[in-house]
Structures are given as C-alpha cells and as structure tokens.
Coordinates of C-alpha atoms in Angstrom, one line a residue:
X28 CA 210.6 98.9 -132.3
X29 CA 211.2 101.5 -129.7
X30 CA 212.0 98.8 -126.9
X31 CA 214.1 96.9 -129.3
X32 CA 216.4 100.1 -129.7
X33 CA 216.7 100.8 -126.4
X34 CA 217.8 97.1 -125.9
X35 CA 220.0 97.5 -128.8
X36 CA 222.1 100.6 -127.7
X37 CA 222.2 99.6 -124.0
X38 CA 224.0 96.1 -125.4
X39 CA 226.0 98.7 -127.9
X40 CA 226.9 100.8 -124.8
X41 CA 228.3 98.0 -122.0
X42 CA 229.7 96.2 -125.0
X43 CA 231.7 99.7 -125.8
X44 CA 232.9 100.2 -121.5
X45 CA 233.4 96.4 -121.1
X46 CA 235.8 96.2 -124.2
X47 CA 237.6 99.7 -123.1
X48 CA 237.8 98.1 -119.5
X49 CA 239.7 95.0 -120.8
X50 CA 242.6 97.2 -122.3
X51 CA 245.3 99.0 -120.4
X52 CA 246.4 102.6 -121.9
X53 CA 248.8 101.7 -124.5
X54 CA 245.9 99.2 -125.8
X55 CA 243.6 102.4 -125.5
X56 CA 246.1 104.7 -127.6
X57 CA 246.0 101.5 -130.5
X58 CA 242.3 101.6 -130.7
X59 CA 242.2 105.1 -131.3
X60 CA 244.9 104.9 -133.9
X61 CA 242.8 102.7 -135.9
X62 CA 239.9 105.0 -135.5
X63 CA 242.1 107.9 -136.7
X64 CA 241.1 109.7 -133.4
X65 CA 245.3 110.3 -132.8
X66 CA 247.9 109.8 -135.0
X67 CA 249.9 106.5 -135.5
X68 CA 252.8 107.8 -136.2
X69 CA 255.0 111.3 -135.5
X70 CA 258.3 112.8 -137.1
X71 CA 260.9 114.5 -135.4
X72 CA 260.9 118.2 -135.7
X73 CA 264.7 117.8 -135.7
X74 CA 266.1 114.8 -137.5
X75 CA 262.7 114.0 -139.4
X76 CA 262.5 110.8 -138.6
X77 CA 260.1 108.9 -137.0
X78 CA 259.5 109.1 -133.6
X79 CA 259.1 106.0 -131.2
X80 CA 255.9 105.6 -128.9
X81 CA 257.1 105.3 -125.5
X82 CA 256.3 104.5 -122.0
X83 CA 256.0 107.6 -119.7
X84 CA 255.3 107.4 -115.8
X85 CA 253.0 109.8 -114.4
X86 CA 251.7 111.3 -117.4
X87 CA 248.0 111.5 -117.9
X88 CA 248.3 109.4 -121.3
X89 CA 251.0 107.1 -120.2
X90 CA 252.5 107.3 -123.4
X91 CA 254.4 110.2 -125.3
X92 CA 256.3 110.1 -128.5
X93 CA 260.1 110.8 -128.2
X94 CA 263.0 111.0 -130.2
X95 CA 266.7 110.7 -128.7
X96 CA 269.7 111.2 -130.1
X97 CA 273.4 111.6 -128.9
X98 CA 275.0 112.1 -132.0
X99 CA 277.6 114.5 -132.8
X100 CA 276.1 116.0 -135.8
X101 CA 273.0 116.4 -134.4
X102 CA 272.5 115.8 -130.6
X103 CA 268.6 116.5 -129.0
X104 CA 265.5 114.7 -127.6
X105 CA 262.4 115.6 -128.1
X106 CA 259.1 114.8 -126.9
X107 CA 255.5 115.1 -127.8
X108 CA 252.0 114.2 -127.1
X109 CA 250.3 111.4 -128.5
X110 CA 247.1 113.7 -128.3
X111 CA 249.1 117.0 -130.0
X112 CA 246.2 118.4 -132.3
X113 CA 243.8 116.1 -131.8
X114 CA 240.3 116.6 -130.5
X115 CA 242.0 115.5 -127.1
X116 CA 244.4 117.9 -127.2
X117 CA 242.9 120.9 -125.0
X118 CA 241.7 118.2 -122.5
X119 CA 242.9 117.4 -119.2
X120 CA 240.9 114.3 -118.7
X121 CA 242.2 110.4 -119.4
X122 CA 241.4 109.2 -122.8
X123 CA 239.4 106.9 -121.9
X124 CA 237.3 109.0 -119.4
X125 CA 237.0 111.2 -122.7
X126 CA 235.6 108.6 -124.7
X127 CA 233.2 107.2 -122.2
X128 CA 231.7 110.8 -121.8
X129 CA 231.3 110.7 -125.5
X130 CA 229.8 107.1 -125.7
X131 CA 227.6 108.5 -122.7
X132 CA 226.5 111.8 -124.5
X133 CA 225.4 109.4 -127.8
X134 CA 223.5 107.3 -125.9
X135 CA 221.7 110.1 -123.8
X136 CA 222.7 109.7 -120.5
X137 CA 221.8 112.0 -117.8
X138 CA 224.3 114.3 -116.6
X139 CA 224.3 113.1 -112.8
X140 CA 224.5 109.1 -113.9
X141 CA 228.3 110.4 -115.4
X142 CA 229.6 112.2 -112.4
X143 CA 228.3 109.3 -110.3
X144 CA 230.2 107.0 -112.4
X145 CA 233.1 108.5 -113.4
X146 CA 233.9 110.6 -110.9
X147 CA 233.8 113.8 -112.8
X148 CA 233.0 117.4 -112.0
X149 CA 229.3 118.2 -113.8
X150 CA 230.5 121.5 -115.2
X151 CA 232.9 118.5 -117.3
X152 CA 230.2 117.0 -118.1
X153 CA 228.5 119.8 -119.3
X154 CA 231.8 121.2 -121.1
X155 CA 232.2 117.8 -122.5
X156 CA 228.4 117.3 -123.9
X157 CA 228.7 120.9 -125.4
X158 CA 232.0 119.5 -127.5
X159 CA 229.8 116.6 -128.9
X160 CA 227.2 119.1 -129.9
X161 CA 229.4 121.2 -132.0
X162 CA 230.7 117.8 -133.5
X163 CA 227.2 118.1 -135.0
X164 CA 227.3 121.5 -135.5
X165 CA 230.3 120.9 -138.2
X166 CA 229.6 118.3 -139.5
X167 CA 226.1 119.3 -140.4
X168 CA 228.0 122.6 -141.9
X169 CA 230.6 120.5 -143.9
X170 CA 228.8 116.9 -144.7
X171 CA 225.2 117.3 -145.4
X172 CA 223.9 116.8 -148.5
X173 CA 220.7 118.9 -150.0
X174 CA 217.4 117.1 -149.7
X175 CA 214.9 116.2 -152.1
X176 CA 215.4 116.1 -156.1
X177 CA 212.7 115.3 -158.4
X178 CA 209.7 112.9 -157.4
X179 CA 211.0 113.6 -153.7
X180 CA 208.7 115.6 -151.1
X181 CA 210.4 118.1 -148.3
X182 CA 207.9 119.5 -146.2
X183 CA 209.0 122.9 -144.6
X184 CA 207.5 125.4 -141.5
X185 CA 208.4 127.7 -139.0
X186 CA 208.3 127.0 -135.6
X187 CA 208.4 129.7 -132.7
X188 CA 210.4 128.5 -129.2
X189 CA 211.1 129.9 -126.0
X190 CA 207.7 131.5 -124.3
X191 CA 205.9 134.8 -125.1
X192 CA 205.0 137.1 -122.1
X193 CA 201.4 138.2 -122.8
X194 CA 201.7 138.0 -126.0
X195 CA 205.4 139.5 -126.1
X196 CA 208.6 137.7 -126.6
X197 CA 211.5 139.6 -125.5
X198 CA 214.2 139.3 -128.3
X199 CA 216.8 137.2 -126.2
X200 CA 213.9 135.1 -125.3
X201 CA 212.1 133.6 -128.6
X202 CA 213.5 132.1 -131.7
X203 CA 212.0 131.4 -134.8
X204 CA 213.3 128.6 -136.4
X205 CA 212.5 127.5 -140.3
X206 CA 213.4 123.5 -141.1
X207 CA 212.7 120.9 -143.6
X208 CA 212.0 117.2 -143.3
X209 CA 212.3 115.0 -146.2
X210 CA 209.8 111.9 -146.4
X211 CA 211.1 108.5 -146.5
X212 CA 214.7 109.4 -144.9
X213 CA 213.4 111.5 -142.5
X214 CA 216.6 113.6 -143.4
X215 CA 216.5 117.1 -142.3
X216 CA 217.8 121.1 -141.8
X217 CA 217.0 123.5 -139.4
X218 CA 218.3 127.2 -139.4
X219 CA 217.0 129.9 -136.7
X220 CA 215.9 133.2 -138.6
X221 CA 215.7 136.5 -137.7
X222 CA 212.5 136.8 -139.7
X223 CA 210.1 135.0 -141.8
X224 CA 210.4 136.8 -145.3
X225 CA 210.2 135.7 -148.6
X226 CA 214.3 136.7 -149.2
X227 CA 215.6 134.9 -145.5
X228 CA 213.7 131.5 -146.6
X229 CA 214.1 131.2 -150.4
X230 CA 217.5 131.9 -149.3
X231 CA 217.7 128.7 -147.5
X232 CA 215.4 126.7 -149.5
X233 CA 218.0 127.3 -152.2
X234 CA 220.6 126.3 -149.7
X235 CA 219.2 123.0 -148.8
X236 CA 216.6 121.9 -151.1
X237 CA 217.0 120.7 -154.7
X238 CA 215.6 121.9 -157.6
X239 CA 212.4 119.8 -158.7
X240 CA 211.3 118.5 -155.1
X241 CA 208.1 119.0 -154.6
X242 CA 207.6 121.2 -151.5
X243 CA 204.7 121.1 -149.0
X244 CA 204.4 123.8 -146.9
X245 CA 201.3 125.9 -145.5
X246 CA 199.9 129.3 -146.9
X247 CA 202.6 131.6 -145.1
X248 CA 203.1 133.7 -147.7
X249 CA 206.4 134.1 -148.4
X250 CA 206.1 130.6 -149.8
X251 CA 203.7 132.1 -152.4
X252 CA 207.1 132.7 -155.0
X253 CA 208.5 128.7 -154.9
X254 CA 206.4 127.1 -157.9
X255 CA 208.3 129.6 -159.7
X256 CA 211.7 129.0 -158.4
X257 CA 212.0 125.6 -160.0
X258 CA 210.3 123.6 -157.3
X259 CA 206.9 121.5 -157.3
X260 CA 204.9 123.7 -154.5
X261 CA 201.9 122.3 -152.6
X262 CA 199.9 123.9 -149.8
X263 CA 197.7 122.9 -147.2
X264 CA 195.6 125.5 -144.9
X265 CA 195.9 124.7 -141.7
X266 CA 193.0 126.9 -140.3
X267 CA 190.6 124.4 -142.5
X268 CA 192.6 121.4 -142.5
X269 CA 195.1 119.2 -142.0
X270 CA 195.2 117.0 -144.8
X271 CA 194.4 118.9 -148.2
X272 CA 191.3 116.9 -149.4
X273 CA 192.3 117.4 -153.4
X274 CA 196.2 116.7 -153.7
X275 CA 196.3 114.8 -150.4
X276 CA 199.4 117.6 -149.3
X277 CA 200.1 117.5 -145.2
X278 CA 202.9 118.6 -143.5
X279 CA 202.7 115.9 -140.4
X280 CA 206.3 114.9 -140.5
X281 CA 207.8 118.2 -140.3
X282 CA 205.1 119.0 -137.4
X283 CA 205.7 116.1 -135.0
X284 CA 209.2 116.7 -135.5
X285 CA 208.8 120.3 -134.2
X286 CA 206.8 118.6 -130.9
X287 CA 210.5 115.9 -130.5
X288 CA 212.5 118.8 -130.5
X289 CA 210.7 120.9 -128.5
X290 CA 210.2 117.8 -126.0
X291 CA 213.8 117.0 -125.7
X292 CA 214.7 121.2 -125.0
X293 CA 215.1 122.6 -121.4
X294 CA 214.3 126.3 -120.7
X295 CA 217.8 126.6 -120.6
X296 CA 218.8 125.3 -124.1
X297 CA 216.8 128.4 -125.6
X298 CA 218.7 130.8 -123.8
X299 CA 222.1 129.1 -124.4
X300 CA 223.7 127.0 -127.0
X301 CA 220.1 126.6 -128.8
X302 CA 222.0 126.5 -132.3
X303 CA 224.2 123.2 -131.1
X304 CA 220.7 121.7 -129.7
X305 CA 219.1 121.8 -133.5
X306 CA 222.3 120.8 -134.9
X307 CA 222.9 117.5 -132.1
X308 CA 219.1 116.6 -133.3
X309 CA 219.9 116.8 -137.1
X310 CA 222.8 114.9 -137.0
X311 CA 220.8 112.3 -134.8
X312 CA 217.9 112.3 -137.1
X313 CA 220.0 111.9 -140.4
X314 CA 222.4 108.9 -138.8
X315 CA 219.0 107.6 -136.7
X316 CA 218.5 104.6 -139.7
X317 CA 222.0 103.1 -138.5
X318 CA 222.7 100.4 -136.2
X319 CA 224.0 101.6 -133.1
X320 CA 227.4 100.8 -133.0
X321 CA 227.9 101.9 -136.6
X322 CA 226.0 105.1 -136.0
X323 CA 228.8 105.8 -133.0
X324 CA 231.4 105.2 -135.0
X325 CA 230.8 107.5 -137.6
X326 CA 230.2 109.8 -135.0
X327 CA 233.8 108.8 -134.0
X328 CA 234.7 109.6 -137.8
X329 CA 233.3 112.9 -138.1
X330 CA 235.6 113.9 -135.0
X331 CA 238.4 112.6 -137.7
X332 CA 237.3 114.2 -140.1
X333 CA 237.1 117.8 -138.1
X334 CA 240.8 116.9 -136.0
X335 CA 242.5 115.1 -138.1
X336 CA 245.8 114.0 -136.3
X337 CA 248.9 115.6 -136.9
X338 CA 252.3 113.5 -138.0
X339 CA 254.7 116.6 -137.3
X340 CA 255.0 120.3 -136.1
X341 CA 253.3 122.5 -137.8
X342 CA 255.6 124.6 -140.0
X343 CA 256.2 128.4 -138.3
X344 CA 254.9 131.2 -140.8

C-alpha cells in the first residue's frame, strides 16, 4: 500500500509540473482563476467598472489589470495586480515557481532537491514551506470538525518532546503536547500544554471531543473526572499492560502516532515553529484518506478559503 502511494503521488506530482510546463503565464493566471487562488475579475476604483486583464512586459506576472480612460468627465488609468490580496501578494517569486514550491512542500520534498531545481535561495524555501504550514495551522483553527460522538472511540495521551538534561528539561527546551486520535478515520488534534491538569485537558477534551464518545486513555489522573463529564471513559494501565484484558481498551493508535510525529521532527522543529509542525501533520492525517491529486487540491482550496481574492480596493476607513 505504501509503494502504491508513493507511485501514486510521484505520477500526481510530474503530472502537476508537466501540465504547468505546457502553459505560458497568461494560461497560468487562468488556472488559478478557476482554482479561486486570484481573482477573475477586478473593478475600477474610479469608474467602477470592470477592469481588463492585460499584457504587461517585464513584470514578474506578465499580466496586470488596467483600466484607461480619456474621457472628459472622468479621465485616469489605473493599474493593479492580478495577485493584489491574494496569498501571492507579499511574494516576489513567479507564480508558477510559487506553486511548484507548494506542490513540492505536499509531496515532501527535500529542501536542497528545490533549490537544485528551481533555482531558488534555501532561506525561500524555508520561508515558503513555513507559509504551507500555517495553511494548516488555519485551517485546522477554522475547519475541523470535533471527533467522536456516540459509539465512536478517541483515544487521548500526553507526549513529552525535545530532550531532558539529566533528568531536567529546560523550559524553552521540552513540550508537552496532549492529542487525540479517533479510530476508523484516523482523524485527530493536538494542542501543546503548559501542564497536564485536570482544568488545561477537560478544557480541550471539551473543545474537541463530543459528548458520548467513549474515551480511552491511561490512568493519568486528571482523566479520573471524564465518565462524569458526559463521556464513556475507559483506561488501560500501562505499567501492567498494554491491552486491558477485561474491556479489551488500548491506546495503540494514539501511541504509534506519537512515534510518526516524533520521527518526521528535527531538533530544530522543537525549538522553532513546533506549533505549525503538529498542525502540517493534522491536516496531513485528516486529508491522508484522499487521492492525491484531490488531497492537493483542497489543500489549494483551503488557501481560498483563508485569501480569498479581492474584486476591488478595499474601502478606506
């Protein structure tokens, strides 16, 4: 299965470069007006109506929207952007060198493949990667849904990363971070804490979990209060067991996805933009059932969603 996916989004991937190699950058500008990535249409600040995309020479885009008039009631020309407040809009870069860092950053590519290939700075790279992640980061604030709901199982933990000097994590150093993985989907949350009590995880447990899921979780005990919080709670000591022997209640899923997080952090991603790191793997987890290309694609949406493309100026307070 895992060779077939790997197959399956490195066909996705030189499908996506071969079709943007094929178009030129007016072509380019059309694709991502049907993907709502930029808007298809602008008004004119001044005579309201609607601008005209046109050719322009030696701009990065190639393109700009302009209005010209030479009336006598209302003479002016104006220009604008086709990437004006868009999720291109604070970029520098071509379009499409934008969109193959972002096809590049879905399909895990290593930073110094990209600046091989298309001749970019790393720090761009970098800068580029980090944009994706807080993609994720919004979308996992704004579009996901609770988990669980009656006859549905969540199993929760804690999980400590970064590495403890003699026993001693400096405070910069360690995180704790409390998640949930629901059975079947595989959907999930994760939230760094600043402790483990009883009021900082009911607090999220309320956040993401529905009433009437049955919760697994082990004998930490500031899970001792959820039967009576309108959940099913089941428990499973870990210093005898792994697999209660009586209700059958294991928490394997949420544990093995601790060990693919942790495998896919750096020393560095603890120290800096850990938060973007958890959210980049939730988003990944929730959308993993998809086929490739449609899983890109709503990853393309969700940058829609969070930049939606302007038609005209925004009105001056």
């Amino acid at each position: 299965m895992a060779c077939e996916r790997k197959l399956l989004e490195s066909e996705a991937t030189i499908g996506f470069f071969v079709l943007l190699g094929t178009k030129g950058k007016k072509e380019t500008l059309e694709w991502c007006m049907k993907a709502n990535l930029i808007a298809s249409r602008y008004e004119c600040p001044r005579c309201k109506k609607e601008m005209s995309l046109q050719e322009r020479k030696g701009t990065v885009d190639g393109y700009e929207w302009r209005c010209r008039s030479q009336s006598k009631d209302n003479p002016h020309d104006f220009v604008r952007s086709v990437r004006k407040g868009t999720w291109f809009s604070e970029s520098k870069l071509g379009i499409t060198i934008i969109l193959c860092l972002t096809r590049y950053w879905f399909g895990k590519s290593m930073n110094a493949f990209m600046v091989n290939d298309l001749k970019v700075n790393k720090n761009t790279v970098v800068d580029w990667y980090m944009f994706c992640r807080e993609v994720c980061m919004i979308a996992c604030v704004k579009e996901s849904a609770k988990l669980g709901g009656v006859g549905e199982i969540v199993e929760i933990d804690e999980s400590l990363f970064g590495k403890m000097k003699y026993g001693k994590g400096r405070r910069g150093n360690v995180k704790w971070v409390f998640g949930g993985v629901q059975r079947e989907s595989k959907k999930c949350f994760f939230r760094v804490v600043q402790s483990r009590t009883k009021e900082e995880l009911l607090k999220i447990i309320h956040e993401w979990i529905l009433p009437g899921t049955t919760i697994i979780s082990d004998c930490w005990k500031s899970y001792d209060c959820l039967s009576g919080e309108g959940y099913v709670h089941l428990r499973v000591n870990h210093s005898l067991t792994f697999v209660d022997p009586e209700t059958g209640a294991h928490t394997i899923s949420i544990e093995g996805t601790w060990s693919a997080i942790k495998k896919g952090l750096h020393k560095a991603h603890v120290k800096g933009q850990f938060d973007s790191y958890l959210a980049e793997f939730m988003w990944r987890r929730s959308n993993g059932h998809k086929l490739v290309d449609d899983n890109f694609h709503e990853f393309l949406a969700s940058i829609a969603r969070m930049y939606p493309p302007t038609e005209h100026d925004e009105m001056q307070a």
